[in-house]
Coordinates of C-alpha atoms and ligand atoms in Angstrom, one line a residue:
X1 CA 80.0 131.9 37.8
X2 CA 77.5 133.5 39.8
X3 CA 74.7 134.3 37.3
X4 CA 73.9 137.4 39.6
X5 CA 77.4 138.7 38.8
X6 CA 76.9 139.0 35.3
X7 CA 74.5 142.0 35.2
X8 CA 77.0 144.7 37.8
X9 CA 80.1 143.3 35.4
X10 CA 78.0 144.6 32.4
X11 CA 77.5 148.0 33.6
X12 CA 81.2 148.4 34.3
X13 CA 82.2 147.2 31.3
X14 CA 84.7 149.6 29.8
X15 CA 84.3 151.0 26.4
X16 CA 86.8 149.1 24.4
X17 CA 85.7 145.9 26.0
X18 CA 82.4 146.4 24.8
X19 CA 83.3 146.0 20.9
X20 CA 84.1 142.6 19.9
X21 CA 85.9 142.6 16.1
X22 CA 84.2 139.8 14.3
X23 CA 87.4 137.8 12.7
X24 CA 85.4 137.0 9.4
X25 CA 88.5 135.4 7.5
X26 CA 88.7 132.2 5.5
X27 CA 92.0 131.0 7.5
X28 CA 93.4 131.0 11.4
X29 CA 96.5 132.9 9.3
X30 CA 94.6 135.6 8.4
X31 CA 92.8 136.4 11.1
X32 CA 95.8 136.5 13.5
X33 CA 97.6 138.9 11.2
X34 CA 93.9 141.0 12.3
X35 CA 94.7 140.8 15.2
X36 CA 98.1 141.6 15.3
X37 CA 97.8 144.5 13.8
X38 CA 94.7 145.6 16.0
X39 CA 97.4 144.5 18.8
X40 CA 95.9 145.9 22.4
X41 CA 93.5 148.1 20.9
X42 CA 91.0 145.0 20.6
X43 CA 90.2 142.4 23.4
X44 CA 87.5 140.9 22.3
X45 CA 86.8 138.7 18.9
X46 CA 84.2 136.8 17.4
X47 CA 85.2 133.6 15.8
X48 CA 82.2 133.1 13.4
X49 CA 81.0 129.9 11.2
X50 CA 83.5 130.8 8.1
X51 CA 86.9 130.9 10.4
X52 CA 85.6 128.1 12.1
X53 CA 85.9 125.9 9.2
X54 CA 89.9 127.5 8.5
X55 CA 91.6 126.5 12.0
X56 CA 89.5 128.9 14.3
X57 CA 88.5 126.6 16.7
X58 CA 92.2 125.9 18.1
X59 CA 93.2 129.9 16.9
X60 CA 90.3 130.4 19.7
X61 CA 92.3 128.7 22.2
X62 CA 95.2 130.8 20.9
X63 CA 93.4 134.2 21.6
X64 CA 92.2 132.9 25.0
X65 CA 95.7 131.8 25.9
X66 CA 96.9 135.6 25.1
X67 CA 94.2 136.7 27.1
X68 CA 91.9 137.9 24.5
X69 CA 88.3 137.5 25.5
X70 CA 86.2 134.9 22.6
X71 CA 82.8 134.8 21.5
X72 CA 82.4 131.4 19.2
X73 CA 79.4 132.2 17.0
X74 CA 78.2 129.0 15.6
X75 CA 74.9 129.5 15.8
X76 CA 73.6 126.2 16.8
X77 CA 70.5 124.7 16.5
X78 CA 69.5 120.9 16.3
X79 CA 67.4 118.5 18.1
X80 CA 67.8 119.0 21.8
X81 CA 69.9 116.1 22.6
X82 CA 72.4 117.4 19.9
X83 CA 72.2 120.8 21.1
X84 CA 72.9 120.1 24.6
X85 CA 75.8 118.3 23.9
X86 CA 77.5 120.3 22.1
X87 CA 77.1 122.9 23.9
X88 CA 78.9 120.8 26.4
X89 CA 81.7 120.3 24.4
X90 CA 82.0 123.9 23.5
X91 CA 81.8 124.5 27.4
X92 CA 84.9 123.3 27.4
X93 CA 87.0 125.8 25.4
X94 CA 86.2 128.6 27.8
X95 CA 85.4 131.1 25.1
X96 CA 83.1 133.8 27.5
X97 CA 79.7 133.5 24.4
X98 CA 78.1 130.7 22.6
X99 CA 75.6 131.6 19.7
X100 CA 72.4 129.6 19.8
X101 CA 69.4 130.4 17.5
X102 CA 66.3 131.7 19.5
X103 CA 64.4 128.4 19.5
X104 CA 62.5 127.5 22.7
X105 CA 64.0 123.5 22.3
X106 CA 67.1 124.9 21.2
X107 CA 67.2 127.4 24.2
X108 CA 66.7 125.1 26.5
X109 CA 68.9 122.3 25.3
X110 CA 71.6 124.9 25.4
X111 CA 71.1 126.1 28.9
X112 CA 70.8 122.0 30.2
X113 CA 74.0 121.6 28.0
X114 CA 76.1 124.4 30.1
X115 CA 75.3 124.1 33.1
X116 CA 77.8 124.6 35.5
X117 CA 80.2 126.3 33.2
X118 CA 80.7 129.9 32.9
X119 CA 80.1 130.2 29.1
X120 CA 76.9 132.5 28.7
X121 CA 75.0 131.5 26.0
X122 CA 73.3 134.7 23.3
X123 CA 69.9 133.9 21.7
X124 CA 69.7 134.8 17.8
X125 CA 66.6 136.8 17.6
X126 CA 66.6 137.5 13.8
X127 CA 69.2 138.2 12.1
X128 CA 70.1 142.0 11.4
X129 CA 70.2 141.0 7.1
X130 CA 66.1 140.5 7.2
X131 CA 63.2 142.9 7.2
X132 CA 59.6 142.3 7.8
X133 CA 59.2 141.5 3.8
X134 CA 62.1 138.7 4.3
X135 CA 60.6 137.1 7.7
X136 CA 57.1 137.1 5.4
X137 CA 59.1 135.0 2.7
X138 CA 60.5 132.9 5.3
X139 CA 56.7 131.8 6.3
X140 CA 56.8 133.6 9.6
X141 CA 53.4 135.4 10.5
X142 CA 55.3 137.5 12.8
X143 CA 57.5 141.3 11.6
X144 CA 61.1 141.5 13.3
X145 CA 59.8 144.0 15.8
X146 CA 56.9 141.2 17.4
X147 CA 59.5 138.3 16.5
X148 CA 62.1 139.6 18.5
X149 CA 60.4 140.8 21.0
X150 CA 58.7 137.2 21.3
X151 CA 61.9 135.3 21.0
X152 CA 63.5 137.7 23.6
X153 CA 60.5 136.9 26.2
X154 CA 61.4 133.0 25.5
X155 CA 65.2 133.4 25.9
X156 CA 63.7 135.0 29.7
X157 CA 61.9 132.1 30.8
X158 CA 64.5 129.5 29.4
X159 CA 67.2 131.5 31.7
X160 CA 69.4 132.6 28.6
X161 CA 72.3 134.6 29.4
X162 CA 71.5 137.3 26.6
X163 CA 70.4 138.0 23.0
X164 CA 72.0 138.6 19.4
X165 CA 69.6 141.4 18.3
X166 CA 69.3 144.5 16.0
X167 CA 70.0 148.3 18.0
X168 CA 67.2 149.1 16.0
X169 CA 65.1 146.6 19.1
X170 CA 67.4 146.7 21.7
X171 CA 65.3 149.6 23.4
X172 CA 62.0 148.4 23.4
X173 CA 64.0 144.6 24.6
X174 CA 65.9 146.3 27.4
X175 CA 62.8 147.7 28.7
X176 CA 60.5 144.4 28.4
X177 CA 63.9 142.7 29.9
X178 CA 65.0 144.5 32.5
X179 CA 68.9 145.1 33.1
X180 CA 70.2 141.6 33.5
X181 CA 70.1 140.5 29.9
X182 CA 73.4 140.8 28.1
X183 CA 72.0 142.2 24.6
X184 CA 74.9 142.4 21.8
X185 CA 74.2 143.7 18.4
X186 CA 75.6 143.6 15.1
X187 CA 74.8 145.6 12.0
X188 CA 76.9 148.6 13.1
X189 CA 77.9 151.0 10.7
X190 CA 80.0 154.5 11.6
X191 CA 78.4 157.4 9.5
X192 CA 78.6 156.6 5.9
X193 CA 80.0 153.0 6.0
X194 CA 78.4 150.9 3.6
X195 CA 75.7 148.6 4.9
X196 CA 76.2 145.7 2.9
X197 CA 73.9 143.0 3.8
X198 CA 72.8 144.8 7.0
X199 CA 69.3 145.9 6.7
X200 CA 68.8 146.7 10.1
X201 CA 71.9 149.0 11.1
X202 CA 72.9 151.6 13.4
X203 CA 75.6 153.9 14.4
X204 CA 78.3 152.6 17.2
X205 CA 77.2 155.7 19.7
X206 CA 73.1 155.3 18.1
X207 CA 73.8 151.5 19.4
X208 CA 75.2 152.2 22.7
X209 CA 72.9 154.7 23.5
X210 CA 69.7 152.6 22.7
X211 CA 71.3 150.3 25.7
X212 CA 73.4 147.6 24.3
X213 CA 76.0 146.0 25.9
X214 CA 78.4 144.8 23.5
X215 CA 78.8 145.8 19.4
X216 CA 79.7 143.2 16.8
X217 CA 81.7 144.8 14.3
X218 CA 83.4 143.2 10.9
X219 CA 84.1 144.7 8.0
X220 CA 84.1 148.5 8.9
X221 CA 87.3 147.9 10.9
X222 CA 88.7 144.1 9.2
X223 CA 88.2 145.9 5.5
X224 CA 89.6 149.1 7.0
X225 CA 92.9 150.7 5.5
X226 CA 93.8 151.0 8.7
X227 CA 91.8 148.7 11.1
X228 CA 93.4 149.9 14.6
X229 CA 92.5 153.1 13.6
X230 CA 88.9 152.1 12.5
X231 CA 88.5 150.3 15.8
X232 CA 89.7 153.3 17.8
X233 CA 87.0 155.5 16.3
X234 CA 84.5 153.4 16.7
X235 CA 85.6 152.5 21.0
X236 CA 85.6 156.5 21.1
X237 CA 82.2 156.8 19.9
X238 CA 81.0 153.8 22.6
X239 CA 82.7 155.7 25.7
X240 CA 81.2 159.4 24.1
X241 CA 77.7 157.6 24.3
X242 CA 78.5 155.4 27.5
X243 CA 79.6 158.8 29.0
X244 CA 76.5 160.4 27.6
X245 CA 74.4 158.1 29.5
X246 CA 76.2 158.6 32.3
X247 CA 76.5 154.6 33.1
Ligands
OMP301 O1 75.4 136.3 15.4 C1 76.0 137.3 14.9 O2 77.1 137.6 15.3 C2 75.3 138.0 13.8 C3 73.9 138.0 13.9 C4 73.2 138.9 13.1 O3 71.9 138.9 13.2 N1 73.8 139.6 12.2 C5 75.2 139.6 12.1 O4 75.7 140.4 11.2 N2 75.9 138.7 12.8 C6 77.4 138.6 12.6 O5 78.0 139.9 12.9 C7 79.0 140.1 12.0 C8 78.7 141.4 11.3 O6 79.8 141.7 10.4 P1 79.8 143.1 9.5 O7 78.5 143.2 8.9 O8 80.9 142.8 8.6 O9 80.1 144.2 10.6 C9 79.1 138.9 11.1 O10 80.2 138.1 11.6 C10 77.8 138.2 11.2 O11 77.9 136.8 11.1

């Protein structure tokens, strides 16, 4: 893939491409009962590191097969030499993302690791569970807001494809990063969903607005009564704030 193609597909994303359902199940059975009953009103699914230990990695190639777009969220980070190659080896599944925490060695490993492939790699920032008191107990100097906005600056220079990030930052980051960056954010929450671990959460159309690209979304739609219904919403309130924009 052209890495100058990326950003003009991103702006004509439409709306229900832009959420991906994160399939946080224990088994490849239960997640592909999700996903038949989300049927065509979903293309896009995020196998994460709990599904991945229950038969996701194959159900992955599954979902490709079926024409399903796949973001594999393993959140990798190692030395380099382990980083790069499994990158290399996830290269190979032709999921569209790779997760990769936002460490300059890990960064870099990962970008040597897929080269020539057309997986695009997402830097993790800081996870949208901490606030500035939890990065302080970690033994980070920095809040989330200077954190991110450092990590996202690093993911730039290594040539990282885009960044996992809070829509509470993704403002501030798509103006320090200019258009090109593909910046996806969990912690969404529909008006009066329960935030649950999220500590840094926003609104579907708040998120969209503020610029991001795509919208992680779990258990508001996979705890749902009715999770096609839950998705639907929550694409309607993407396009009402894509349309809003005017992009
Ligand atoms: O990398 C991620 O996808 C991720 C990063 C982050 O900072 N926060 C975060 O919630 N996630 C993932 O996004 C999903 C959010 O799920 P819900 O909180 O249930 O909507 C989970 O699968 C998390 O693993």
């Amino acid at each position: 893939m052209s890495e100058a193609a990326a950003p003009a597909r991103q702006s004509a994303v439409p709306a229900r491409e832009r959420l991906i359902v994160a399939l946080d199940f224990a088994t490849a059975r239960e997640a592909e009962a999700m996903v038949g009953r989300l049927g065509d009103s979903v293309s896009f699914y995020k196998i994460g590191m709990e599904l991945a230990y229950g038969g996701g990695l194959p159900f992955a190639q599954d979902l490709i097969k079926d024409g399903k777009q796949v973001f594999l969220d393993l959140k990798l980070h190692d030395i380099p030499n382990t980083v790069a190659r499994a990158c290399a080896n996830a290269a190979r599944f032709g999921a569209d993302f790779l997760t990769v925490h936002a460490y300059p060695q890990t960064m870099a490993a990962a970008k040597a690791g897929v080269a020539g492939s057309p997986l695009r790699l997402l830097g993790v920032t800081v996870m949208t569970s901490y606030d500035d008191k939890d990065l302080a107990e970690a033994g980070y100097a920095y809040g989330v807001k200077d954190l991110v906005a450092r990590r996202a600056a690093q993911a730039r220079d290594v040539g990282l494809h885009g960044l996992i990030l809070s829509a509470e930052e993704v403002g501030a980051m798509r103006a320090q990063l200019g258009p090109d960056m593909i910046l996806v954010t969990p912690g969404i929450r529909p008006a009066g969903a329960k935030a649950g671990d999220q500590k840094r959460a926003m609104t579907p159309a708040a998120a969209r607005a503020a610029g991001a690209d795509h919208l992680v979304v779990g258990r508001p739609i996979i705890e749902a009564d009715d999770p096609r219904a839950a998705a639907e919403a929550i694409i309607a309130e993407i396009a009402s704030a894509a349309s809003a924009k005017g992009s």
